[in-house]
Structures are given as structure tokens and as C-alpha cells.
mmCIF file with all atom_site columns, C-alpha atoms in Angstrom:
data_model
loop_
_atom_site.group_PDB
_atom_site.id
_atom_site.type_symbol
_atom_site.label_atom_id
_atom_site.label_alt_id
_atom_site.label_comp_id
_atom_site.label_asym_id
_atom_site.label_entity_id
_atom_site.label_seq_id
_atom_site.pdbx_PDB_ins_code
_atom_site.Cartn_x
_atom_site.Cartn_y
_atom_site.Cartn_z
_atom_site.occupancy
_atom_site.B_iso_or_equiv
_atom_site.pdbx_formal_charge
_atom_site.auth_seq_id
_atom_site.auth_comp_id
_atom_site.auth_asym_id
_atom_site.auth_atom_id
_atom_site.pdbx_PDB_model_num
ATOM 1   C CA . UNK A 1 1   ? -70.162 14.801  -107.041 1.00 0.00 ? 25  UNK A CA 1
ATOM 2   C CA . UNK A 1 2   ? -69.507 15.781  -103.404 1.00 0.00 ? 26  UNK A CA 1
ATOM 3   C CA . UNK A 1 3   ? -65.954 15.057  -102.955 1.00 0.00 ? 27  UNK A CA 1
ATOM 4   C CA . UNK A 1 4   ? -65.179 18.312  -101.204 1.00 0.00 ? 28  UNK A CA 1
ATOM 5   C CA . UNK A 1 5   ? -68.265 17.838  -98.983  1.00 0.00 ? 29  UNK A CA 1
ATOM 6   C CA . UNK A 1 6   ? -66.973 14.321  -98.013  1.00 0.00 ? 30  UNK A CA 1
ATOM 7   C CA . UNK A 1 7   ? -63.325 15.289  -97.604  1.00 0.00 ? 31  UNK A CA 1
ATOM 8   C CA . UNK A 1 8   ? -64.357 18.087  -95.401  1.00 0.00 ? 32  UNK A CA 1
ATOM 9   C CA . UNK A 1 9   ? -66.654 15.956  -93.562  1.00 0.00 ? 33  UNK A CA 1
ATOM 10  C CA . UNK A 1 10  ? -63.774 13.519  -92.659  1.00 0.00 ? 34  UNK A CA 1
ATOM 11  C CA . UNK A 1 11  ? -61.417 16.452  -91.732  1.00 0.00 ? 35  UNK A CA 1
ATOM 12  C CA . UNK A 1 12  ? -64.265 17.582  -89.322  1.00 0.00 ? 36  UNK A CA 1
ATOM 13  C CA . UNK A 1 13  ? -64.543 14.053  -87.731  1.00 0.00 ? 37  UNK A CA 1
ATOM 14  C CA . UNK A 1 14  ? -60.520 14.046  -87.203  1.00 0.00 ? 38  UNK A CA 1
ATOM 15  C CA . UNK A 1 15  ? -60.543 17.574  -85.936  1.00 0.00 ? 39  UNK A CA 1
ATOM 16  C CA . UNK A 1 16  ? -59.338 18.053  -82.441  1.00 0.00 ? 40  UNK A CA 1
ATOM 17  C CA . UNK A 1 17  ? -56.909 20.283  -80.295  1.00 0.00 ? 41  UNK A CA 1
ATOM 18  C CA . UNK A 1 18  ? -54.328 17.286  -80.551  1.00 0.00 ? 42  UNK A CA 1
ATOM 19  C CA . UNK A 1 19  ? -54.122 17.252  -84.428  1.00 0.00 ? 43  UNK A CA 1
ATOM 20  C CA . UNK A 1 20  ? -52.302 19.612  -86.794  1.00 0.00 ? 44  UNK A CA 1
ATOM 21  C CA . UNK A 1 21  ? -54.647 19.539  -90.007  1.00 0.00 ? 45  UNK A CA 1
ATOM 22  C CA . UNK A 1 22  ? -53.597 21.360  -92.819  1.00 0.00 ? 46  UNK A CA 1
ATOM 23  C CA . UNK A 1 23  ? -55.526 21.824  -96.290  1.00 0.00 ? 47  UNK A CA 1
ATOM 24  C CA . UNK A 1 24  ? -54.271 23.613  -99.429  1.00 0.00 ? 48  UNK A CA 1
ATOM 25  C CA . UNK A 1 25  ? -57.242 24.743  -101.452 1.00 0.00 ? 49  UNK A CA 1
ATOM 26  C CA . UNK A 1 26  ? -58.350 26.875  -104.372 1.00 0.00 ? 50  UNK A CA 1
ATOM 27  C CA . UNK A 1 27  ? -60.653 28.398  -103.200 1.00 0.00 ? 51  UNK A CA 1
ATOM 28  C CA . UNK A 1 28  ? -61.143 27.763  -99.752  1.00 0.00 ? 52  UNK A CA 1
ATOM 29  C CA . UNK A 1 29  ? -64.987 26.740  -99.912  1.00 0.00 ? 53  UNK A CA 1
ATOM 30  C CA . UNK A 1 30  ? -65.319 25.966  -96.207  1.00 0.00 ? 54  UNK A CA 1
ATOM 31  C CA . UNK A 1 31  ? -63.110 27.141  -93.301  1.00 0.00 ? 55  UNK A CA 1
ATOM 32  C CA . UNK A 1 32  ? -63.421 25.313  -90.145  1.00 0.00 ? 56  UNK A CA 1
ATOM 33  C CA . UNK A 1 33  ? -62.167 26.178  -86.798  1.00 0.00 ? 57  UNK A CA 1
ATOM 34  C CA . UNK A 1 34  ? -58.964 24.088  -85.898  1.00 0.00 ? 58  UNK A CA 1
ATOM 35  C CA . UNK A 1 35  ? -58.229 23.149  -89.565  1.00 0.00 ? 59  UNK A CA 1
ATOM 36  C CA . UNK A 1 36  ? -55.404 25.243  -91.094  1.00 0.00 ? 60  UNK A CA 1
ATOM 37  C CA . UNK A 1 37  ? -56.782 26.323  -94.530  1.00 0.00 ? 61  UNK A CA 1
ATOM 38  C CA . UNK A 1 38  ? -54.290 27.756  -97.234  1.00 0.00 ? 62  UNK A CA 1
ATOM 39  C CA . UNK A 1 39  ? -55.638 29.486  -100.119 1.00 0.00 ? 63  UNK A CA 1
ATOM 40  C CA . UNK A 1 40  ? -53.607 28.614  -103.129 1.00 0.00 ? 64  UNK A CA 1
ATOM 41  C CA . UNK A 1 41  ? -52.606 31.796  -105.143 1.00 0.00 ? 65  UNK A CA 1
ATOM 42  C CA . UNK A 1 42  ? -51.715 30.648  -108.770 1.00 0.00 ? 66  UNK A CA 1
ATOM 43  C CA . UNK A 1 43  ? -51.202 34.251  -109.927 1.00 0.00 ? 67  UNK A CA 1
ATOM 44  C CA . UNK A 1 44  ? -48.072 34.676  -107.679 1.00 0.00 ? 68  UNK A CA 1
ATOM 45  C CA . UNK A 1 45  ? -46.916 30.983  -108.067 1.00 0.00 ? 69  UNK A CA 1
ATOM 46  C CA . UNK A 1 46  ? -48.201 29.743  -104.688 1.00 0.00 ? 70  UNK A CA 1
ATOM 47  C CA . UNK A 1 47  ? -49.788 26.407  -105.885 1.00 0.00 ? 71  UNK A CA 1
ATOM 48  C CA . UNK A 1 48  ? -50.739 23.328  -104.187 1.00 0.00 ? 72  UNK A CA 1
ATOM 49  C CA . UNK A 1 49  ? -47.144 21.918  -104.590 1.00 0.00 ? 73  UNK A CA 1
ATOM 50  C CA . UNK A 1 50  ? -45.647 24.711  -102.903 1.00 0.00 ? 74  UNK A CA 1
ATOM 51  C CA . UNK A 1 51  ? -48.054 24.729  -100.154 1.00 0.00 ? 75  UNK A CA 1
ATOM 52  C CA . UNK A 1 52  ? -47.368 20.970  -99.719  1.00 0.00 ? 76  UNK A CA 1
ATOM 53  C CA . UNK A 1 53  ? -43.748 21.378  -99.451  1.00 0.00 ? 77  UNK A CA 1
ATOM 54  C CA . UNK A 1 54  ? -44.400 23.861  -96.661  1.00 0.00 ? 78  UNK A CA 1
ATOM 55  C CA . UNK A 1 55  ? -46.796 21.519  -95.117  1.00 0.00 ? 79  UNK A CA 1
ATOM 56  C CA . UNK A 1 56  ? -44.011 18.579  -94.928  1.00 0.00 ? 80  UNK A CA 1
ATOM 57  C CA . UNK A 1 57  ? -41.872 21.052  -92.797  1.00 0.00 ? 81  UNK A CA 1
ATOM 58  C CA . UNK A 1 58  ? -44.523 21.343  -90.257  1.00 0.00 ? 82  UNK A CA 1
ATOM 59  C CA . UNK A 1 59  ? -44.907 17.444  -89.591  1.00 0.00 ? 83  UNK A CA 1
ATOM 60  C CA . UNK A 1 60  ? -48.680 17.570  -90.047  1.00 0.00 ? 84  UNK A CA 1
ATOM 61  C CA . UNK A 1 61  ? -50.914 14.798  -88.579  1.00 0.00 ? 85  UNK A CA 1
ATOM 62  C CA . UNK A 1 62  ? -53.603 15.011  -91.298  1.00 0.00 ? 86  UNK A CA 1
ATOM 63  C CA . UNK A 1 63  ? -53.391 16.792  -94.746  1.00 0.00 ? 87  UNK A CA 1
ATOM 64  C CA . UNK A 1 64  ? -56.031 17.457  -97.329  1.00 0.00 ? 88  UNK A CA 1
ATOM 65  C CA . UNK A 1 65  ? -54.641 17.589  -100.862 1.00 0.00 ? 89  UNK A CA 1
ATOM 66  C CA . UNK A 1 66  ? -55.804 17.141  -104.492 1.00 0.00 ? 90  UNK A CA 1
ATOM 67  C CA . UNK A 1 67  ? -53.779 14.500  -106.495 1.00 0.00 ? 91  UNK A CA 1
ATOM 68  C CA . UNK A 1 68  ? -53.685 16.295  -109.972 1.00 0.00 ? 92  UNK A CA 1
ATOM 69  C CA . UNK A 1 69  ? -50.100 15.556  -111.150 1.00 0.00 ? 93  UNK A CA 1
ATOM 70  C CA . UNK A 1 70  ? -46.930 13.563  -110.710 1.00 0.00 ? 94  UNK A CA 1
ATOM 71  C CA . UNK A 1 71  ? -45.223 16.087  -108.199 1.00 0.00 ? 95  UNK A CA 1
ATOM 72  C CA . UNK A 1 72  ? -48.247 16.345  -106.019 1.00 0.00 ? 96  UNK A CA 1
ATOM 73  C CA . UNK A 1 73  ? -48.546 12.599  -106.000 1.00 0.00 ? 97  UNK A CA 1
ATOM 74  C CA . UNK A 1 74  ? -45.140 12.308  -105.089 1.00 0.00 ? 98  UNK A CA 1
ATOM 75  C CA . UNK A 1 75  ? -45.262 14.885  -102.186 1.00 0.00 ? 99  UNK A CA 1
ATOM 76  C CA . UNK A 1 76  ? -48.358 13.035  -100.938 1.00 0.00 ? 100 UNK A CA 1
ATOM 77  C CA . UNK A 1 77  ? -46.720 9.864   -100.635 1.00 0.00 ? 101 UNK A CA 1
ATOM 78  C CA . UNK A 1 78  ? -43.579 11.435  -99.204  1.00 0.00 ? 102 UNK A CA 1
ATOM 79  C CA . UNK A 1 79  ? -45.886 12.845  -96.530  1.00 0.00 ? 103 UNK A CA 1
ATOM 80  C CA . UNK A 1 80  ? -47.622 9.673   -95.746  1.00 0.00 ? 104 UNK A CA 1
ATOM 81  C CA . UNK A 1 81  ? -44.371 7.568   -95.969  1.00 0.00 ? 105 UNK A CA 1
ATOM 82  C CA . UNK A 1 82  ? -41.785 9.525   -94.256  1.00 0.00 ? 106 UNK A CA 1
ATOM 83  C CA . UNK A 1 83  ? -43.902 11.994  -92.194  1.00 0.00 ? 107 UNK A CA 1
ATOM 84  C CA . UNK A 1 84  ? -46.453 9.586   -90.815  1.00 0.00 ? 108 UNK A CA 1
ATOM 85  C CA . UNK A 1 85  ? -49.192 11.827  -91.858  1.00 0.00 ? 109 UNK A CA 1
ATOM 86  C CA . UNK A 1 86  ? -52.761 10.822  -92.830  1.00 0.00 ? 110 UNK A CA 1
ATOM 87  C CA . UNK A 1 87  ? -53.389 12.246  -96.389  1.00 0.00 ? 111 UNK A CA 1
ATOM 88  C CA . UNK A 1 88  ? -57.323 13.007  -97.519  1.00 0.00 ? 112 UNK A CA 1
ATOM 89  C CA . UNK A 1 89  ? -56.536 13.205  -101.162 1.00 0.00 ? 113 UNK A CA 1
ATOM 90  C CA . UNK A 1 90  ? -59.124 13.865  -104.092 1.00 0.00 ? 114 UNK A CA 1
ATOM 91  C CA . UNK A 1 91  ? -58.630 12.720  -107.470 1.00 0.00 ? 115 UNK A CA 1
ATOM 92  C CA . UNK A 1 92  ? -60.936 12.729  -110.495 1.00 0.00 ? 116 UNK A CA 1
ATOM 93  C CA . UNK A 1 93  ? -61.289 9.041   -111.753 1.00 0.00 ? 117 UNK A CA 1
ATOM 94  C CA . UNK A 1 94  ? -64.255 6.904   -113.077 1.00 0.00 ? 118 UNK A CA 1
ATOM 95  C CA . UNK A 1 95  ? -63.997 4.386   -110.139 1.00 0.00 ? 119 UNK A CA 1
ATOM 96  C CA . UNK A 1 96  ? -62.506 3.497   -107.102 1.00 0.00 ? 120 UNK A CA 1
ATOM 97  C CA . UNK A 1 97  ? -60.222 0.706   -108.589 1.00 0.00 ? 121 UNK A CA 1
ATOM 98  C CA . UNK A 1 98  ? -58.998 3.107   -111.149 1.00 0.00 ? 122 UNK A CA 1
ATOM 99  C CA . UNK A 1 99  ? -57.266 5.211   -108.579 1.00 0.00 ? 123 UNK A CA 1
ATOM 100 C CA . UNK A 1 100 ? -54.369 2.411   -108.319 1.00 0.00 ? 124 UNK A CA 1
ATOM 101 C CA . UNK A 1 101 ? -53.683 2.742   -112.065 1.00 0.00 ? 125 UNK A CA 1
ATOM 102 C CA . UNK A 1 102 ? -53.599 6.385   -111.946 1.00 0.00 ? 126 UNK A CA 1
ATOM 103 C CA . UNK A 1 103 ? -51.121 6.395   -109.030 1.00 0.00 ? 127 UNK A CA 1
ATOM 104 C CA . UNK A 1 104 ? -48.853 4.034   -111.149 1.00 0.00 ? 128 UNK A CA 1
ATOM 105 C CA . UNK A 1 105 ? -49.394 6.485   -114.231 1.00 0.00 ? 129 UNK A CA 1
ATOM 106 C CA . UNK A 1 106 ? -48.304 9.290   -112.102 1.00 0.00 ? 130 UNK A CA 1
ATOM 107 C CA . UNK A 1 107 ? -44.863 7.479   -111.178 1.00 0.00 ? 131 UNK A CA 1
ATOM 108 C CA . UNK A 1 108 ? -46.036 6.019   -107.746 1.00 0.00 ? 132 UNK A CA 1
ATOM 109 C CA . UNK A 1 109 ? -44.615 2.523   -107.307 1.00 0.00 ? 133 UNK A CA 1
ATOM 110 C CA . UNK A 1 110 ? -47.298 -0.064  -107.094 1.00 0.00 ? 134 UNK A CA 1
ATOM 111 C CA . UNK A 1 111 ? -45.878 -1.248  -103.700 1.00 0.00 ? 135 UNK A CA 1
ATOM 112 C CA . UNK A 1 112 ? -46.214 2.067   -102.383 1.00 0.00 ? 136 UNK A CA 1
ATOM 113 C CA . UNK A 1 113 ? -49.882 2.618   -103.510 1.00 0.00 ? 137 UNK A CA 1
ATOM 114 C CA . UNK A 1 114 ? -50.519 -0.979  -101.803 1.00 0.00 ? 138 UNK A CA 1
ATOM 115 C CA . UNK A 1 115 ? -48.753 0.217   -98.713  1.00 0.00 ? 139 UNK A CA 1
ATOM 116 C CA . UNK A 1 116 ? -50.209 3.607   -98.341  1.00 0.00 ? 140 UNK A CA 1
ATOM 117 C CA . UNK A 1 117 ? -53.686 3.588   -99.830  1.00 0.00 ? 141 UNK A CA 1
ATOM 118 C CA . UNK A 1 118 ? -56.004 2.512   -97.170  1.00 0.00 ? 142 UNK A CA 1
ATOM 119 C CA . UNK A 1 119 ? -59.518 3.593   -98.686  1.00 0.00 ? 143 UNK A CA 1
ATOM 120 C CA . UNK A 1 120 ? -60.438 4.467   -102.141 1.00 0.00 ? 144 UNK A CA 1
ATOM 121 C CA . UNK A 1 121 ? -63.811 5.696   -102.731 1.00 0.00 ? 145 UNK A CA 1
ATOM 122 C CA . UNK A 1 122 ? -66.028 6.514   -105.767 1.00 0.00 ? 146 UNK A CA 1
ATOM 123 C CA . UNK A 1 123 ? -68.986 8.902   -105.656 1.00 0.00 ? 147 UNK A CA 1
ATOM 124 C CA . UNK A 1 124 ? -71.698 10.041  -108.058 1.00 0.00 ? 148 UNK A CA 1
ATOM 125 C CA . UNK A 1 125 ? -74.278 12.676  -107.849 1.00 0.00 ? 149 UNK A CA 1
ATOM 126 C CA . UNK A 1 126 ? -77.846 11.258  -107.464 1.00 0.00 ? 150 UNK A CA 1
ATOM 127 C CA . UNK A 1 127 ? -80.179 12.544  -110.080 1.00 0.00 ? 151 UNK A CA 1
ATOM 128 C CA . UNK A 1 128 ? -83.012 14.502  -108.950 1.00 0.00 ? 152 UNK A CA 1
ATOM 129 C CA . UNK A 1 129 ? -86.157 14.229  -111.089 1.00 0.00 ? 153 UNK A CA 1
ATOM 130 C CA . UNK A 1 130 ? -87.642 17.602  -112.508 1.00 0.00 ? 154 UNK A CA 1
ATOM 131 C CA . UNK A 1 131 ? -90.942 18.218  -110.473 1.00 0.00 ? 155 UNK A CA 1
ATOM 132 C CA . UNK A 1 132 ? -92.664 19.207  -113.754 1.00 0.00 ? 156 UNK A CA 1
ATOM 133 C CA . UNK A 1 133 ? -91.554 15.922  -115.658 1.00 0.00 ? 157 UNK A CA 1
ATOM 134 C CA . UNK A 1 134 ? -91.709 13.192  -113.232 1.00 0.00 ? 158 UNK A CA 1
ATOM 135 C CA . UNK A 1 135 ? -94.255 10.691  -113.455 1.00 0.00 ? 159 UNK A CA 1
ATOM 136 C CA . UNK A 1 136 ? -95.851 8.301   -110.938 1.00 0.00 ? 160 UNK A CA 1
ATOM 137 C CA . UNK A 1 137 ? -94.715 4.675   -111.422 1.00 0.00 ? 161 UNK A CA 1
ATOM 138 C CA . UNK A 1 138 ? -95.748 1.521   -109.641 1.00 0.00 ? 162 UNK A CA 1
ATOM 139 C CA . UNK A 1 139 ? -93.822 -1.568  -110.002 1.00 0.00 ? 163 UNK A CA 1
ATOM 140 C CA . UNK A 1 140 ? -95.549 -4.891  -110.893 1.00 0.00 ? 164 UNK A CA 1
ATOM 141 C CA . UNK A 1 141 ? -96.129 -7.351  -107.899 1.00 0.00 ? 165 UNK A CA 1
ATOM 142 C CA . UNK A 1 142 ? -93.827 -9.819  -109.612 1.00 0.00 ? 166 UNK A CA 1
ATOM 143 C CA . UNK A 1 143 ? -90.990 -7.202  -109.705 1.00 0.00 ? 167 UNK A CA 1
ATOM 144 C CA . UNK A 1 144 ? -91.835 -6.248  -105.942 1.00 0.00 ? 168 UNK A CA 1
ATOM 145 C CA . UNK A 1 145 ? -91.375 -10.002 -105.131 1.00 0.00 ? 169 UNK A CA 1
ATOM 146 C CA . UNK A 1 146 ? -88.274 -10.502 -107.258 1.00 0.00 ? 170 UNK A CA 1
ATOM 147 C CA . UNK A 1 147 ? -86.653 -7.660  -105.701 1.00 0.00 ? 171 UNK A CA 1
ATOM 148 C CA . UNK A 1 148 ? -87.708 -8.807  -102.167 1.00 0.00 ? 172 UNK A CA 1
ATOM 149 C CA . UNK A 1 149 ? -89.246 -5.166  -101.311 1.00 0.00 ? 173 UNK A CA 1
ATOM 150 C CA . UNK A 1 150 ? -91.866 -4.721  -98.710  1.00 0.00 ? 174 UNK A CA 1
#
């Protein structure tokens, strides 16, 4: 639903020679100059969590991470709270508001979530109509007036 594309666009916007930007991914879908991408290798035990622990030693300015489990959530909040890092995190939820409940379920105190989550965004794919099946539609003049469409 475009989460990777959106987070990568944010990273590119923040990317400059002054910032240390780190991203742990599996697989690395897009590698951008100036952003340090780490390809996680689960078969040898190099997971997102291991990469995040290494990231925290480097005092990064920006981190891209997936919030999939309790350990990763704790590491991400540690990065934001103690290392003063901006974290661009992806999490699979049904709505932007449900992110807060999920953080609580992962063991993050609600006061930390309130202090360190600045933006929560939901995304969905826009469906594309089949070129063979689609039909023309003209709304009634009353509907156009009601919706205030020119």
C-alpha cells in the first residue's frame, strides 16, 4: 500500500551531507546515495533488531525501521528518547489511530507514545478499474449540486 515508497520519499527529503541516515531492510528495495542501507540476513542471525542495536552505537540522526515486535518497538523508542534520533517507522495497522494501541500492546508506555510519536499516517491503495470491465458513469445533476462539484 505504498508504505515503503512513502518512507523512502521522507528519507530522500531528509537526506543531506549533514545527517547520518540509517535503514535496516530486508530486502533493500531502493538504495539511495547518502543513506546507509543495511540488508538484514536472517539466515545468519542478522535481524532488524541486531541492526538497530548497532545503529544506536552510531548516534544516527534518522533511522528507518519496521515496528513488528516488542524488542524492535523498545529499541525504536530508545533511539527517539535517549539518542534523539528521528525514526521513520512502518507498522501494519488498519488505521492511523490504532498505532497508539499497538504500541501499548508492544509494551511501550502510553506517555512515551504520546511524547515521541509525532505523525501517524494510514495508507491504502487506490483501486484501478479494469480497462475491459469499466463502464461510463454520469452522476445526476442533483448529486453534482449536492456534492458541490463543478
